[in-house]
């Protein structure tokens, strides 16, 4: 049997360790170079509307706004769309711009809205694109929409391709809120939403993550939302006895009464 030379074994182990260390150093250097390439270029921005459910973050590429939920004297409101910086912060303010894509938009500039430039303030990496919305009579019948796209025309160019577009819909009618709890309330309809507002006095139902740091105002746990559904169904039974049924869709060929949950 051939005897192992311990010196040779130690030498081979040392060589393997050295190769491993060199590989790690090269890998780290490559990552650092990629980071430098990503952030050394001129700053860019991208839309950063997100929602988090059970610790899972999801992209939000469209939102609704309803003047019907506001005081009747409110004729204009400014909707702010969150954007994030891609690159290094600066010690001075920088502008960014967006354009409206007319092919997929129904709102009319000057009549329904005014699109303003955004400003990334000094030493900040979060900002907002402001859109001034006008309350108009025609939106009491039908909502209007603008489809926005970030451009390279400001001090900050456009960033990630998947986050360059955003759709905003508004009107003087009830529109589906961003956090309608489909799983607990079932399919959305204007009639269900109006009844929920009347009973609960709540217009939106953002849900807390499973792991939280404690109660947060305006954010509801799963058990709370389940409780809301029970309360709504009990309230509807009483309403129905006194006033008759409310249907999911008034104009549907087959009328179905509202119910919060799945059947």
PDB file of C-alpha atoms in Angstrom:
ATOM      1  CA  UNK A   1       0.000   0.000   0.000  1.00  0.00           C
ATOM      2  CA  UNK A   2       1.323   3.398  -0.969  1.00  0.00           C
ATOM      3  CA  UNK A   3       2.060   5.646   1.987  1.00  0.00           C
ATOM      4  CA  UNK A   4       0.754   9.157   2.044  1.00  0.00           C
ATOM      5  CA  UNK A   5       3.319  11.877   2.193  1.00  0.00           C
ATOM      6  CA  UNK A   6       1.912  14.318   4.750  1.00  0.00           C
ATOM      7  CA  UNK A   7       3.923  17.174   3.308  1.00  0.00           C
ATOM      8  CA  UNK A   8       2.381  16.569  -0.118  1.00  0.00           C
ATOM      9  CA  UNK A   9      -1.119  16.427   1.427  1.00  0.00           C
ATOM     10  CA  UNK A  10      -0.574  19.706   3.280  1.00  0.00           C
ATOM     11  CA  UNK A  11       0.735  21.287   0.095  1.00  0.00           C
ATOM     12  CA  UNK A  12      -2.345  20.203  -1.890  1.00  0.00           C
ATOM     13  CA  UNK A  13      -4.692  21.488   0.807  1.00  0.00           C
ATOM     14  CA  UNK A  14      -2.882  24.814   0.865  1.00  0.00           C
ATOM     15  CA  UNK A  15      -3.145  25.106  -2.917  1.00  0.00           C
ATOM     16  CA  UNK A  16      -6.890  24.342  -2.791  1.00  0.00           C
ATOM     17  CA  UNK A  17      -7.406  26.954  -0.056  1.00  0.00           C
ATOM     18  CA  UNK A  18      -5.460  29.550  -2.034  1.00  0.00           C
ATOM     19  CA  UNK A  19      -7.507  28.844  -5.165  1.00  0.00           C
ATOM     20  CA  UNK A  20     -10.706  29.170  -3.123  1.00  0.00           C
ATOM     21  CA  UNK A  21      -9.633  32.480  -1.650  1.00  0.00           C
ATOM     22  CA  UNK A  22      -8.643  33.844  -5.065  1.00  0.00           C
ATOM     23  CA  UNK A  23     -12.022  32.775  -6.491  1.00  0.00           C
ATOM     24  CA  UNK A  24     -13.897  34.555  -3.706  1.00  0.00           C
ATOM     25  CA  UNK A  25     -11.829  37.708  -4.182  1.00  0.00           C
ATOM     26  CA  UNK A  26     -12.470  37.684  -7.926  1.00  0.00           C
ATOM     27  CA  UNK A  27     -16.197  37.109  -7.359  1.00  0.00           C
ATOM     28  CA  UNK A  28     -16.398  39.977  -4.885  1.00  0.00           C
ATOM     29  CA  UNK A  29     -14.467  42.243  -7.247  1.00  0.00           C
ATOM     30  CA  UNK A  30     -16.833  41.339 -10.089  1.00  0.00           C
ATOM     31  CA  UNK A  31     -19.884  42.168  -7.945  1.00  0.00           C
ATOM     32  CA  UNK A  32     -18.337  45.461  -6.869  1.00  0.00           C
ATOM     33  CA  UNK A  33     -17.600  46.341 -10.490  1.00  0.00           C
ATOM     34  CA  UNK A  34     -21.214  45.599 -11.431  1.00  0.00           C
ATOM     35  CA  UNK A  35     -22.442  47.799  -8.598  1.00  0.00           C
ATOM     36  CA  UNK A  36     -20.162  50.593  -9.767  1.00  0.00           C
ATOM     37  CA  UNK A  37     -21.465  50.225 -13.313  1.00  0.00           C
ATOM     38  CA  UNK A  38     -25.070  50.353 -12.048  1.00  0.00           C
ATOM     39  CA  UNK A  39     -24.651  53.426  -9.886  1.00  0.00           C
ATOM     40  CA  UNK A  40     -21.805  55.371 -11.437  1.00  0.00           C
ATOM     41  CA  UNK A  41     -23.933  56.380 -14.414  1.00  0.00           C
ATOM     42  CA  UNK A  42     -26.236  59.408 -14.325  1.00  0.00           C
ATOM     43  CA  UNK A  43     -29.187  59.112 -11.957  1.00  0.00           C
ATOM     44  CA  UNK A  44     -32.458  57.632 -13.142  1.00  0.00           C
ATOM     45  CA  UNK A  45     -35.916  57.196 -11.654  1.00  0.00           C
ATOM     46  CA  UNK A  46     -38.637  54.566 -11.836  1.00  0.00           C
ATOM     47  CA  UNK A  47     -42.147  54.212 -10.440  1.00  0.00           C
ATOM     48  CA  UNK A  48     -42.058  52.585  -7.037  1.00  0.00           C
ATOM     49  CA  UNK A  49     -45.650  51.958  -5.984  1.00  0.00           C
ATOM     50  CA  UNK A  50     -45.667  48.705  -4.056  1.00  0.00           C
ATOM     51  CA  UNK A  51     -47.944  46.666  -1.858  1.00  0.00           C
ATOM     52  CA  UNK A  52     -46.850  44.141   0.767  1.00  0.00           C
ATOM     53  CA  UNK A  53     -48.973  41.165   1.779  1.00  0.00           C
ATOM     54  CA  UNK A  54     -47.610  38.516   4.129  1.00  0.00           C
ATOM     55  CA  UNK A  55     -44.080  39.915   3.679  1.00  0.00           C
ATOM     56  CA  UNK A  56     -44.322  39.516  -0.129  1.00  0.00           C
ATOM     57  CA  UNK A  57     -43.805  42.770  -2.051  1.00  0.00           C
ATOM     58  CA  UNK A  58     -45.714  43.235  -5.303  1.00  0.00           C
ATOM     59  CA  UNK A  59     -45.527  45.917  -7.978  1.00  0.00           C
ATOM     60  CA  UNK A  60     -48.508  48.276  -8.303  1.00  0.00           C
ATOM     61  CA  UNK A  61     -48.806  49.675 -11.824  1.00  0.00           C
ATOM     62  CA  UNK A  62     -52.223  51.332 -11.599  1.00  0.00           C
ATOM     63  CA  UNK A  63     -54.402  53.099  -9.048  1.00  0.00           C
ATOM     64  CA  UNK A  64     -57.883  54.592  -8.757  1.00  0.00           C
ATOM     65  CA  UNK A  65     -59.059  57.819  -7.155  1.00  0.00           C
ATOM     66  CA  UNK A  66     -62.686  58.683  -6.386  1.00  0.00           C
ATOM     67  CA  UNK A  67     -63.947  62.222  -5.869  1.00  0.00           C
ATOM     68  CA  UNK A  68     -67.191  60.618  -4.653  1.00  0.00           C
ATOM     69  CA  UNK A  69     -65.415  59.815  -1.362  1.00  0.00           C
ATOM     70  CA  UNK A  70     -64.350  63.447  -0.871  1.00  0.00           C
ATOM     71  CA  UNK A  71     -66.186  66.519   0.364  1.00  0.00           C
ATOM     72  CA  UNK A  72     -68.471  67.897  -2.348  1.00  0.00           C
ATOM     73  CA  UNK A  73     -66.652  71.253  -2.197  1.00  0.00           C
ATOM     74  CA  UNK A  74     -63.352  69.679  -3.255  1.00  0.00           C
ATOM     75  CA  UNK A  75     -62.932  70.445  -6.959  1.00  0.00           C
ATOM     76  CA  UNK A  76     -59.233  69.610  -7.425  1.00  0.00           C
ATOM     77  CA  UNK A  77     -56.823  67.242  -5.746  1.00  0.00           C
ATOM     78  CA  UNK A  78     -53.199  66.334  -6.354  1.00  0.00           C
ATOM     79  CA  UNK A  79     -52.423  62.641  -6.727  1.00  0.00           C
ATOM     80  CA  UNK A  80     -48.833  61.700  -5.919  1.00  0.00           C
ATOM     81  CA  UNK A  81     -47.236  58.686  -7.610  1.00  0.00           C
ATOM     82  CA  UNK A  82     -44.186  57.359  -5.787  1.00  0.00           C
ATOM     83  CA  UNK A  83     -40.862  57.159  -7.625  1.00  0.00           C
ATOM     84  CA  UNK A  84     -37.453  55.927  -6.542  1.00  0.00           C
ATOM     85  CA  UNK A  85     -33.937  56.966  -7.477  1.00  0.00           C
ATOM     86  CA  UNK A  86     -31.629  54.573  -9.311  1.00  0.00           C
ATOM     87  CA  UNK A  87     -28.121  55.846  -8.694  1.00  0.00           C
ATOM     88  CA  UNK A  88     -26.422  58.119  -6.180  1.00  0.00           C
ATOM     89  CA  UNK A  89     -28.165  60.875  -4.246  1.00  0.00           C
ATOM     90  CA  UNK A  90     -27.022  64.439  -4.932  1.00  0.00           C
ATOM     91  CA  UNK A  91     -26.674  67.544  -2.772  1.00  0.00           C
ATOM     92  CA  UNK A  92     -29.021  69.507  -5.068  1.00  0.00           C
ATOM     93  CA  UNK A  93     -32.559  69.124  -6.417  1.00  0.00           C
ATOM     94  CA  UNK A  94     -33.079  67.304  -9.722  1.00  0.00           C
ATOM     95  CA  UNK A  95     -36.142  67.216 -11.957  1.00  0.00           C
ATOM     96  CA  UNK A  96     -37.803  64.270 -13.684  1.00  0.00           C
ATOM     97  CA  UNK A  97     -40.646  64.171 -16.182  1.00  0.00           C
ATOM     98  CA  UNK A  98     -43.348  61.910 -17.546  1.00  0.00           C
ATOM     99  CA  UNK A  99     -45.542  61.974 -20.627  1.00  0.00           C
ATOM    100  CA  UNK A 100     -49.093  60.828 -21.274  1.00  0.00           C
ATOM    101  CA  UNK A 101     -49.630  58.045 -23.813  1.00  0.00           C
ATOM    102  CA  UNK A 102     -52.703  59.270 -25.723  1.00  0.00           C
ATOM    103  CA  UNK A 103     -53.512  55.931 -27.364  1.00  0.00           C
ATOM    104  CA  UNK A 104     -54.408  54.380 -24.014  1.00  0.00           C
ATOM    105  CA  UNK A 105     -55.682  57.494 -22.194  1.00  0.00           C
ATOM    106  CA  UNK A 106     -59.172  59.009 -22.107  1.00  0.00           C
ATOM    107  CA  UNK A 107     -58.610  62.055 -19.878  1.00  0.00           C
ATOM    108  CA  UNK A 108     -58.110  65.440 -21.555  1.00  0.00           C
ATOM    109  CA  UNK A 109     -55.220  67.665 -20.476  1.00  0.00           C
ATOM    110  CA  UNK A 110     -56.451  70.978 -19.083  1.00  0.00           C
ATOM    111  CA  UNK A 111     -59.989  69.626 -18.653  1.00  0.00           C
ATOM    112  CA  UNK A 112     -59.477  66.599 -16.454  1.00  0.00           C
ATOM    113  CA  UNK A 113     -55.898  66.961 -15.245  1.00  0.00           C
ATOM    114  CA  UNK A 114     -52.589  68.809 -15.236  1.00  0.00           C
ATOM    115  CA  UNK A 115     -49.386  66.795 -15.259  1.00  0.00           C
ATOM    116  CA  UNK A 116     -46.551  68.443 -13.318  1.00  0.00           C
ATOM    117  CA  UNK A 117     -42.827  67.755 -13.252  1.00  0.00           C
ATOM    118  CA  UNK A 118     -41.398  65.827 -10.333  1.00  0.00           C
ATOM    119  CA  UNK A 119     -38.510  66.961  -8.151  1.00  0.00           C
ATOM    120  CA  UNK A 120     -36.040  64.643  -6.452  1.00  0.00           C
ATOM    121  CA  UNK A 121     -34.913  66.804  -3.551  1.00  0.00           C
ATOM    122  CA  UNK A 122     -31.290  66.990  -2.418  1.00  0.00           C
ATOM    123  CA  UNK A 123     -30.024  63.934  -0.514  1.00  0.00           C
ATOM    124  CA  UNK A 124     -33.246  62.027  -1.211  1.00  0.00           C
ATOM    125  CA  UNK A 125     -33.891  58.809  -3.095  1.00  0.00           C
ATOM    126  CA  UNK A 126     -37.715  58.856  -2.850  1.00  0.00           C
ATOM    127  CA  UNK A 127     -39.979  61.404  -4.525  1.00  0.00           C
ATOM    128  CA  UNK A 128     -43.401  61.713  -6.161  1.00  0.00           C
ATOM    129  CA  UNK A 129     -44.764  62.613  -9.578  1.00  0.00           C
ATOM    130  CA  UNK A 130     -47.688  65.035  -9.028  1.00  0.00           C
ATOM    131  CA  UNK A 131     -50.841  64.920 -11.135  1.00  0.00           C
ATOM    132  CA  UNK A 132     -53.503  67.572 -10.453  1.00  0.00           C
ATOM    133  CA  UNK A 133     -56.960  66.019 -10.914  1.00  0.00           C
ATOM    134  CA  UNK A 134     -60.054  68.099 -11.714  1.00  0.00           C
ATOM    135  CA  UNK A 135     -63.552  67.203 -10.583  1.00  0.00           C
ATOM    136  CA  UNK A 136     -65.749  67.500 -13.652  1.00  0.00           C
ATOM    137  CA  UNK A 137     -69.381  66.777 -14.370  1.00  0.00           C
ATOM    138  CA  UNK A 138     -68.727  64.216 -17.089  1.00  0.00           C
ATOM    139  CA  UNK A 139     -66.850  61.968 -14.647  1.00  0.00           C
ATOM    140  CA  UNK A 140     -70.074  61.477 -12.670  1.00  0.00           C
ATOM    141  CA  UNK A 141     -71.090  59.162 -15.495  1.00  0.00           C
ATOM    142  CA  UNK A 142     -67.772  57.579 -16.476  1.00  0.00           C
ATOM    143  CA  UNK A 143     -64.254  57.602 -15.064  1.00  0.00           C
ATOM    144  CA  UNK A 144     -61.288  58.830 -17.084  1.00  0.00           C
ATOM    145  CA  UNK A 145     -57.767  57.428 -17.342  1.00  0.00           C
ATOM    146  CA  UNK A 146     -54.245  58.566 -18.113  1.00  0.00           C
ATOM    147  CA  UNK A 147     -51.417  56.213 -18.964  1.00  0.00           C
ATOM    148  CA  UNK A 148     -48.104  57.724 -17.890  1.00  0.00           C
ATOM    149  CA  UNK A 149     -44.560  56.921 -18.956  1.00  0.00           C
ATOM    150  CA  UNK A 150     -41.378  58.333 -17.455  1.00  0.00           C
ATOM    151  CA  UNK A 151     -39.050  60.056 -19.935  1.00  0.00           C
ATOM    152  CA  UNK A 152     -35.410  61.160 -20.267  1.00  0.00           C
ATOM    153  CA  UNK A 153     -36.299  64.840 -20.576  1.00  0.00           C
ATOM    154  CA  UNK A 154     -35.548  65.905 -16.980  1.00  0.00           C
ATOM    155  CA  UNK A 155     -32.327  65.934 -14.997  1.00  0.00           C
ATOM    156  CA  UNK A 156     -33.033  62.307 -14.132  1.00  0.00           C
ATOM    157  CA  UNK A 157     -33.619  59.801 -16.910  1.00  0.00           C
ATOM    158  CA  UNK A 158     -35.802  56.725 -16.929  1.00  0.00           C
ATOM    159  CA  UNK A 159     -34.735  53.672 -14.933  1.00  0.00           C
ATOM    160  CA  UNK A 160     -35.966  50.077 -14.852  1.00  0.00           C
ATOM    161  CA  UNK A 161     -37.978  49.181 -17.951  1.00  0.00           C
ATOM    162  CA  UNK A 162     -40.613  47.268 -15.961  1.00  0.00           C
ATOM    163  CA  UNK A 163     -41.362  50.325 -13.801  1.00  0.00           C
ATOM    164  CA  UNK A 164     -41.649  53.121 -16.361  1.00  0.00           C
ATOM    165  CA  UNK A 165     -45.429  53.014 -16.868  1.00  0.00           C
ATOM    166  CA  UNK A 166     -48.319  53.815 -14.558  1.00  0.00           C
ATOM    167  CA  UNK A 167     -52.076  54.081 -15.110  1.00  0.00           C
ATOM    168  CA  UNK A 168     -54.259  56.427 -13.069  1.00  0.00           C
ATOM    169  CA  UNK A 169     -58.068  56.332 -13.202  1.00  0.00           C
ATOM    170  CA  UNK A 170     -60.424  58.750 -11.460  1.00  0.00           C
ATOM    171  CA  UNK A 171     -63.958  60.054 -11.484  1.00  0.00           C
ATOM    172  CA  UNK A 172     -66.790  61.471  -9.398  1.00  0.00           C
ATOM    173  CA  UNK A 173     -68.130  57.975  -8.896  1.00  0.00           C
ATOM    174  CA  UNK A 174     -67.205  55.087  -6.632  1.00  0.00           C
ATOM    175  CA  UNK A 175     -64.229  53.153  -7.985  1.00  0.00           C
ATOM    176  CA  UNK A 176     -62.735  49.930  -6.705  1.00  0.00           C
ATOM    177  CA  UNK A 177     -60.251  50.761  -3.930  1.00  0.00           C
ATOM    178  CA  UNK A 178     -56.653  49.599  -4.171  1.00  0.00           C
ATOM    179  CA  UNK A 179     -57.084  47.143  -1.290  1.00  0.00           C
ATOM    180  CA  UNK A 180     -60.487  45.569  -1.874  1.00  0.00           C
ATOM    181  CA  UNK A 181     -60.171  42.220  -0.001  1.00  0.00           C
ATOM    182  CA  UNK A 182     -61.438  39.855  -2.696  1.00  0.00           C
ATOM    183  CA  UNK A 183     -60.722  36.742  -0.661  1.00  0.00           C
ATOM    184  CA  UNK A 184     -62.915  37.887   2.250  1.00  0.00           C
ATOM    185  CA  UNK A 185     -65.446  40.194   0.524  1.00  0.00           C
ATOM    186  CA  UNK A 186     -65.812  38.375  -2.778  1.00  0.00           C
ATOM    187  CA  UNK A 187     -66.157  39.978  -6.187  1.00  0.00           C
ATOM    188  CA  UNK A 188     -66.182  43.777  -6.220  1.00  0.00           C
ATOM    189  CA  UNK A 189     -69.187  45.813  -7.269  1.00  0.00           C
ATOM    190  CA  UNK A 190     -70.180  49.434  -6.714  1.00  0.00           C
ATOM    191  CA  UNK A 191     -73.272  48.372  -4.767  1.00  0.00           C
ATOM    192  CA  UNK A 192     -71.220  46.184  -2.416  1.00  0.00           C
ATOM    193  CA  UNK A 193     -68.692  48.946  -1.927  1.00  0.00           C
ATOM    194  CA  UNK A 194     -71.357  51.563  -1.163  1.00  0.00           C
ATOM    195  CA  UNK A 195     -73.038  49.280   1.400  1.00  0.00           C
ATOM    196  CA  UNK A 196     -69.671  48.504   3.048  1.00  0.00           C
ATOM    197  CA  UNK A 197     -68.922  52.224   3.374  1.00  0.00           C
ATOM    198  CA  UNK A 198     -72.357  52.898   4.887  1.00  0.00           C
ATOM    199  CA  UNK A 199     -72.013  50.093   7.447  1.00  0.00           C
ATOM    200  CA  UNK A 200     -68.314  50.229   8.362  1.00  0.00           C
ATOM    201  CA  UNK A 201     -67.436  53.847   7.588  1.00  0.00           C
ATOM    202  CA  UNK A 202     -64.264  52.538   5.902  1.00  0.00           C
ATOM    203  CA  UNK A 203     -63.279  53.140   2.279  1.00  0.00           C
ATOM    204  CA  UNK A 204     -60.126  51.010   1.992  1.00  0.00           C
ATOM    205  CA  UNK A 205     -58.847  47.832   3.632  1.00  0.00           C
ATOM    206  CA  UNK A 206     -55.051  47.512   3.502  1.00  0.00           C
ATOM    207  CA  UNK A 207     -54.023  44.292   5.235  1.00  0.00           C
ATOM    208  CA  UNK A 208     -51.195  43.836   7.696  1.00  0.00           C
ATOM    209  CA  UNK A 209     -48.412  41.338   7.101  1.00  0.00           C
ATOM    210  CA  UNK A 210     -48.481  38.108   9.119  1.00  0.00           C
ATOM    211  CA  UNK A 211     -45.420  39.303  11.000  1.00  0.00           C
ATOM    212  CA  UNK A 212     -45.942  42.815  12.339  1.00  0.00           C
ATOM    213  CA  UNK A 213     -44.384  45.113  14.903  1.00  0.00           C
ATOM    214  CA  UNK A 214     -47.781  45.898  16.364  1.00  0.00           C
ATOM    215  CA  UNK A 215     -51.107  47.523  15.472  1.00  0.00           C
ATOM    216  CA  UNK A 216     -51.002  50.189  12.772  1.00  0.00           C
ATOM    217  CA  UNK A 217     -53.814  52.662  12.261  1.00  0.00           C
ATOM    218  CA  UNK A 218     -55.731  52.062   9.035  1.00  0.00           C
ATOM    219  CA  UNK A 219     -54.137  48.635   8.474  1.00  0.00           C
ATOM    220  CA  UNK A 220     -56.188  45.544   9.270  1.00  0.00           C
ATOM    221  CA  UNK A 221     -55.319  42.005  10.280  1.00  0.00           C
ATOM    222  CA  UNK A 222     -56.830  38.969   8.586  1.00  0.00           C
ATOM    223  CA  UNK A 223     -59.096  38.335  11.560  1.00  0.00           C
ATOM    224  CA  UNK A 224     -60.321  41.933  11.454  1.00  0.00           C
ATOM    225  CA  UNK A 225     -61.189  41.701   7.764  1.00  0.00           C
ATOM    226  CA  UNK A 226     -62.968  38.390   8.388  1.00  0.00           C
ATOM    227  CA  UNK A 227     -64.899  40.130  11.148  1.00  0.00           C
ATOM    228  CA  UNK A 228     -65.847  42.944   8.750  1.00  0.00           C
ATOM    229  CA  UNK A 229     -67.299  40.386   6.319  1.00  0.00           C
ATOM    230  CA  UNK A 230     -69.420  38.830   9.079  1.00  0.00           C
ATOM    231  CA  UNK A 231     -70.620  42.263  10.209  1.00  0.00           C
ATOM    232  CA  UNK A 232     -71.561  43.223   6.649  1.00  0.00           C
ATOM    233  CA  UNK A 233     -73.539  40.040   6.008  1.00  0.00           C
ATOM    234  CA  UNK A 234     -75.415  40.429   9.303  1.00  0.00           C
ATOM    235  CA  UNK A 235     -76.137  44.087   8.519  1.00  0.00           C
ATOM    236  CA  UNK A 236     -77.386  43.165   5.047  1.00  0.00           C
ATOM    237  CA  UNK A 237     -79.845  40.619   6.441  1.00  0.00           C
ATOM    238  CA  UNK A 238     -81.380  43.344   8.623  1.00  0.00           C
ATOM    239  CA  UNK A 239     -81.367  45.832   5.734  1.00  0.00           C
ATOM    240  CA  UNK A 240     -83.047  43.330   3.423  1.00  0.00           C
ATOM    241  CA  UNK A 241     -85.863  42.647   5.863  1.00  0.00           C
ATOM    242  CA  UNK A 242     -86.657  46.365   6.078  1.00  0.00           C
ATOM    243  CA  UNK A 243     -85.804  47.650   2.592  1.00  0.00           C
ATOM    244  CA  UNK A 244     -85.604  44.753   0.186  1.00  0.00           C
ATOM    245  CA  UNK A 245     -82.621  43.281  -1.666  1.00  0.00           C
ATOM    246  CA  UNK A 246     -79.460  44.934  -3.000  1.00  0.00           C
ATOM    247  CA  UNK A 247     -78.040  43.303  -6.099  1.00  0.00           C
ATOM    248  CA  UNK A 248     -74.396  42.911  -7.034  1.00  0.00           C
ATOM    249  CA  UNK A 249     -75.106  44.475 -10.444  1.00  0.00           C
ATOM    250  CA  UNK A 250     -78.417  46.222 -11.039  1.00  0.00           C
ATOM    251  CA  UNK A 251     -78.281  45.741 -14.799  1.00  0.00           C
ATOM    252  CA  UNK A 252     -77.290  42.068 -14.835  1.00  0.00           C
ATOM    253  CA  UNK A 253     -79.491  39.602 -16.727  1.00  0.00           C
ATOM    254  CA  UNK A 254     -79.468  37.319 -13.696  1.00  0.00           C
ATOM    255  CA  UNK A 255     -79.795  39.345 -10.501  1.00  0.00           C
ATOM    256  CA  UNK A 256     -77.676  38.160  -7.586  1.00  0.00           C
ATOM    257  CA  UNK A 257     -77.884  39.628  -4.099  1.00  0.00           C
ATOM    258  CA  UNK A 258     -74.777  41.004  -2.468  1.00  0.00           C
ATOM    259  CA  UNK A 259     -72.801  38.758  -0.162  1.00  0.00           C
ATOM    260  CA  UNK A 260     -69.392  39.290   1.449  1.00  0.00           C
ATOM    261  CA  UNK A 261     -67.322  36.159   0.990  1.00  0.00           C
ATOM    262  CA  UNK A 262     -67.430  33.184  -1.357  1.00  0.00           C
ATOM    263  CA  UNK A 263     -70.375  30.856  -1.758  1.00  0.00           C
TER     264      UNK A 263
END
